[in-house]
Amino acid sequence: AQTVTQSQPEMSVQEAETVTLSCTYDTSENNYYLFWYKQPPSRQMILVIRQEAYKQQNATENRFSVNFQKAAKSFSLKISDSQLGDTAMYFCAFMKLGNNQGGKLIFGQGTELSVKP
Amino acid sequence: SQTIHQWPATLVQPVGSPLSLECTVEGTSNPNLYWYRQAAGRGLQLLFYSVGIGQISSEVPQNLSASRPQDRQFILSSKKLLLSDSGFYLCAWSVMGELFFGEGSRLTVL
């Protein structure tokens, strides 16, 4: 069975600084997606970034980028130029592909990020 | 564009009472639909998913059930709620490996 581990329950960063959130996962699969979701106080889950396992290039989305290390099964999220609106709970998630597995996400426990002015 | 709605947003129910949470998706056909539960301060746990009308798969044994009476409607139910059913419930649909979540329903069982 797949597992996702986020070892940082809470983190804080000063506005405009850079912060990295850690995530490791365990799987024997070769085809999968990895995601970072953001859950602000409104509780709506918002996709931040997605990485396909077959792609070696790290995904980027504006101020958000990932460091995907497939062999090490590591998937960290870097937030550059942190903004107050980045304050939220961040979840790392794994999705196995194939056999109509789409949408069956395995989530980590989350990292609560606070951006301080 | 596709949208997903779920209701009610907030629900307070006594132990032993029934439950019905509804979710509808607009702007797409034959979506995969999901119910997730988030306990306080924790990640999301997949409860049910459906790949079509009347097709429901359960991920964990529990006091809840799901139904899909129409292509874009997904319902989460219980005949008798337990205290442990309290939590934040999220409906979602997927396309191309990406999940889109509804606004969530907060259930408090007293």
Coordinates of C-alpha atoms in Angstrom, one line a residue:
Chain A
A1 CA 0.0 0.0 0.0
Q2 CA 1.1 3.5 -0.7
T3 CA 1.8 6.0 2.1
V4 CA 2.6 9.7 2.1
T5 CA 4.5 11.3 4.9
Q6 CA 4.8 15.0 5.8
S7 CA 7.2 15.3 8.7
Q8 CA 6.7 19.0 9.4
P9 CA 3.3 19.6 11.1
E10 CA 3.9 23.4 11.3
M11 CA 6.2 25.9 9.6
S12 CA 6.4 29.6 9.4
V13 CA 8.1 32.0 7.1
Q14 CA 8.5 35.7 6.8
E15 CA 6.8 37.5 4.0
A16 CA 8.9 37.6 0.8
E17 CA 11.1 34.8 2.0
T18 CA 11.4 31.3 0.6
V19 CA 10.1 28.1 2.3
T20 CA 10.4 24.4 1.5
L21 CA 7.8 21.9 2.6
S22 CA 8.9 18.2 2.7
C23 CA 7.1 15.1 1.5
T24 CA 8.1 11.5 1.2
Y25 CA 6.1 8.6 -0.1
D26 CA 6.4 4.9 -0.4
T27 CA 5.2 2.9 -3.4
S28 CA 6.2 0.1 -5.6
E29 CA 4.3 1.6 -8.6
N30 CA 6.1 3.2 -11.5
N31 CA 3.3 5.2 -13.0
Y32 CA 1.8 7.8 -10.7
Y33 CA 1.1 11.5 -10.1
L34 CA 2.1 13.6 -7.1
F35 CA 0.3 16.7 -6.0
W36 CA 0.5 19.5 -3.6
Y37 CA -2.9 20.9 -2.4
K38 CA -3.5 24.0 -0.4
Q39 CA -6.3 24.3 2.1
P40 CA -6.8 27.9 3.3
P41 CA -9.0 28.7 6.3
S42 CA -12.0 28.6 4.0
R43 CA -11.4 24.8 3.9
Q44 CA -11.6 24.6 0.1
M45 CA -9.0 22.3 -1.4
I46 CA -7.0 24.0 -4.1
L47 CA -4.5 22.3 -6.4
V48 CA -1.1 24.0 -6.2
I49 CA 1.0 21.9 -8.5
R50 CA 1.2 18.5 -10.1
Q51 CA 4.1 16.2 -11.1
E52 CA 3.9 13.2 -13.4
A53 CA 6.3 10.5 -12.2
Y54 CA 7.5 9.8 -15.8
K55 CA 8.7 13.4 -16.2
Q56 CA 12.2 14.1 -15.0
Q57 CA 11.7 17.9 -15.2
N58 CA 10.5 19.4 -12.0
A59 CA 7.1 21.1 -12.2
T60 CA 6.8 24.8 -11.7
E61 CA 3.8 27.1 -11.3
N62 CA 4.7 30.8 -10.8
R63 CA 6.1 31.1 -7.3
F64 CA 5.6 27.4 -6.6
S65 CA 8.1 24.7 -7.7
V66 CA 8.8 21.1 -6.7
N67 CA 12.0 19.1 -6.2
F68 CA 11.0 15.6 -7.4
Q69 CA 13.5 12.9 -6.5
K70 CA 12.0 9.7 -7.8
A71 CA 14.7 7.3 -6.6
A72 CA 14.5 8.8 -3.1
K73 CA 10.7 9.0 -3.3
S74 CA 10.8 12.6 -2.2
F75 CA 8.6 15.4 -3.4
S76 CA 9.2 18.8 -1.7
L77 CA 7.4 22.1 -2.5
K78 CA 9.3 25.4 -2.6
I79 CA 7.3 28.6 -2.2
S80 CA 9.3 31.7 -3.3
D81 CA 8.5 35.2 -2.4
S82 CA 6.0 34.1 0.2
Q83 CA 2.8 36.1 0.5
L84 CA 0.3 36.4 3.3
G85 CA -2.2 34.7 1.2
D86 CA 0.0 31.6 1.2
T87 CA -1.0 30.9 4.8
A88 CA -2.8 27.6 4.7
M89 CA -2.5 23.9 5.3
Y90 CA -0.6 22.2 2.6
F91 CA -1.1 18.5 1.7
C92 CA 1.1 16.3 -0.4
A93 CA -0.8 13.6 -2.2
F94 CA -0.1 10.5 -4.3
M95 CA -2.3 9.0 -7.1
K96 CA -1.6 5.7 -8.7
L97 CA -2.4 5.5 -12.4
G98 CA -4.2 2.8 -14.3
N99 CA -7.2 0.6 -13.8
N100 CA -9.4 3.7 -13.5
Q101 CA -7.6 4.8 -10.4
G102 CA -7.9 8.4 -11.2
G103 CA -8.9 10.5 -8.3
K104 CA -7.9 8.0 -5.6
L105 CA -5.6 10.3 -3.8
I106 CA -3.5 9.2 -0.8
F107 CA -2.9 12.3 1.4
G108 CA -0.2 13.1 3.8
Q109 CA -1.1 14.5 7.2
G110 CA -0.4 18.1 6.1
T111 CA 1.9 21.0 7.0
E112 CA 0.4 24.1 8.4
L113 CA 2.2 27.1 6.9
S114 CA 2.1 30.6 8.5
V115 CA 3.4 33.5 6.5
K116 CA 4.3 36.4 8.9
P117 CA 4.3 40.0 7.9
Chain B
S1 CA -16.9 25.4 -17.3
Q2 CA -17.3 22.6 -14.8
T3 CA -18.5 23.3 -11.3
I4 CA -19.1 21.2 -8.3
H5 CA -21.5 21.9 -5.4
Q6 CA -22.2 20.2 -2.2
W7 CA -24.7 20.8 0.6
P8 CA -25.5 21.5 3.3
A9 CA -22.4 23.4 4.2
T10 CA -22.9 22.9 7.9
L11 CA -24.9 20.2 9.7
V12 CA -25.4 19.5 13.4
Q13 CA -27.1 16.2 14.1
P14 CA -27.8 14.1 17.2
V15 CA -26.3 10.6 17.6
G16 CA -28.5 8.0 15.9
S17 CA -30.1 10.4 13.4
P18 CA -29.9 9.9 9.6
L19 CA -27.6 11.8 7.3
S20 CA -27.7 12.9 3.7
L21 CA -25.1 15.0 2.0
E22 CA -25.5 15.8 -1.6
C23 CA -23.0 16.6 -4.3
T24 CA -23.7 17.6 -7.9
V25 CA -21.3 18.3 -10.8
E26 CA -22.2 20.5 -13.8
G27 CA -20.5 21.0 -17.1
T28 CA -19.2 17.5 -17.6
S29 CA -20.5 14.0 -18.4
N30 CA -19.7 10.7 -16.7
P31 CA -17.3 12.1 -14.2
N32 CA -15.5 9.9 -11.6
L33 CA -16.9 11.1 -8.2
Y34 CA -15.5 10.8 -4.8
W35 CA -16.3 11.4 -1.1
Y36 CA -13.5 12.2 1.2
R37 CA -13.5 12.8 5.0
Q38 CA -11.1 15.1 6.9
A39 CA -10.9 14.6 10.6
A40 CA -9.8 17.7 12.6
G41 CA -6.2 18.6 11.8
R42 CA -5.6 15.6 9.6
G43 CA -5.4 14.7 6.0
L44 CA -8.1 13.5 3.8
Q45 CA -9.3 9.9 3.7
L46 CA -11.1 8.5 0.7
L47 CA -14.5 7.0 1.7
F48 CA -16.2 6.1 -1.6
Y49 CA -15.7 6.6 -5.3
S50 CA -17.9 6.0 -8.3
V51 CA -17.1 5.5 -11.9
G52 CA -20.7 5.5 -13.1
I53 CA -24.4 5.5 -12.2
G54 CA -25.0 2.8 -9.6
Q55 CA -21.4 1.9 -9.3
I56 CA -20.0 2.5 -5.8
S57 CA -16.7 1.4 -4.4
S58 CA -16.0 1.6 -0.6
E59 CA -12.5 2.2 0.6
V60 CA -13.0 1.7 4.3
P61 CA -15.6 -0.1 6.5
Q62 CA -17.8 2.4 8.2
N63 CA -21.2 3.6 9.2
L64 CA -21.7 5.4 5.9
S65 CA -23.0 4.5 2.5
A66 CA -23.0 6.3 -0.9
S67 CA -25.2 6.3 -3.9
R68 CA -25.2 7.7 -7.4
P69 CA -28.7 7.9 -8.7
Q70 CA -27.8 10.1 -11.6
D71 CA -24.7 10.7 -13.7
R72 CA -23.7 13.9 -11.9
Q73 CA -25.2 13.3 -8.5
F74 CA -23.4 11.7 -5.6
I75 CA -25.0 11.2 -2.2
L76 CA -23.4 10.3 1.1
S77 CA -25.8 8.8 3.7
S78 CA -26.1 7.2 7.1
K79 CA -29.0 5.5 8.8
K80 CA -27.7 6.2 12.3
L81 CA -24.9 8.6 12.9
L82 CA -22.1 8.0 15.4
L83 CA -20.0 10.5 17.3
S84 CA -17.0 9.4 15.3
D85 CA -18.8 10.4 12.0
S86 CA -18.1 14.1 12.9
G87 CA -15.8 15.7 10.4
F88 CA -15.4 17.7 7.2
Y89 CA -16.7 15.9 4.2
L90 CA -15.5 16.8 0.7
C91 CA -17.0 15.7 -2.6
A92 CA -14.7 15.7 -5.6
W93 CA -14.6 14.8 -9.3
S94 CA -11.7 14.0 -11.5
V95 CA -10.5 14.5 -15.0
M96 CA -7.1 13.8 -16.5
G97 CA -5.7 12.8 -13.1
E98 CA -6.7 16.0 -11.4
L99 CA -9.2 16.2 -8.6
F100 CA -11.6 19.2 -8.2
F101 CA -13.2 19.6 -4.8
G102 CA -16.5 21.0 -3.6
E103 CA -16.8 23.5 -0.8
G104 CA -17.1 20.9 1.9
S105 CA -19.7 20.0 4.5
R106 CA -19.0 20.2 8.2
L107 CA -20.8 17.6 10.2
T108 CA -21.0 17.7 13.9
V109 CA -22.6 14.8 15.7
L110 CA -23.6 15.5 19.3

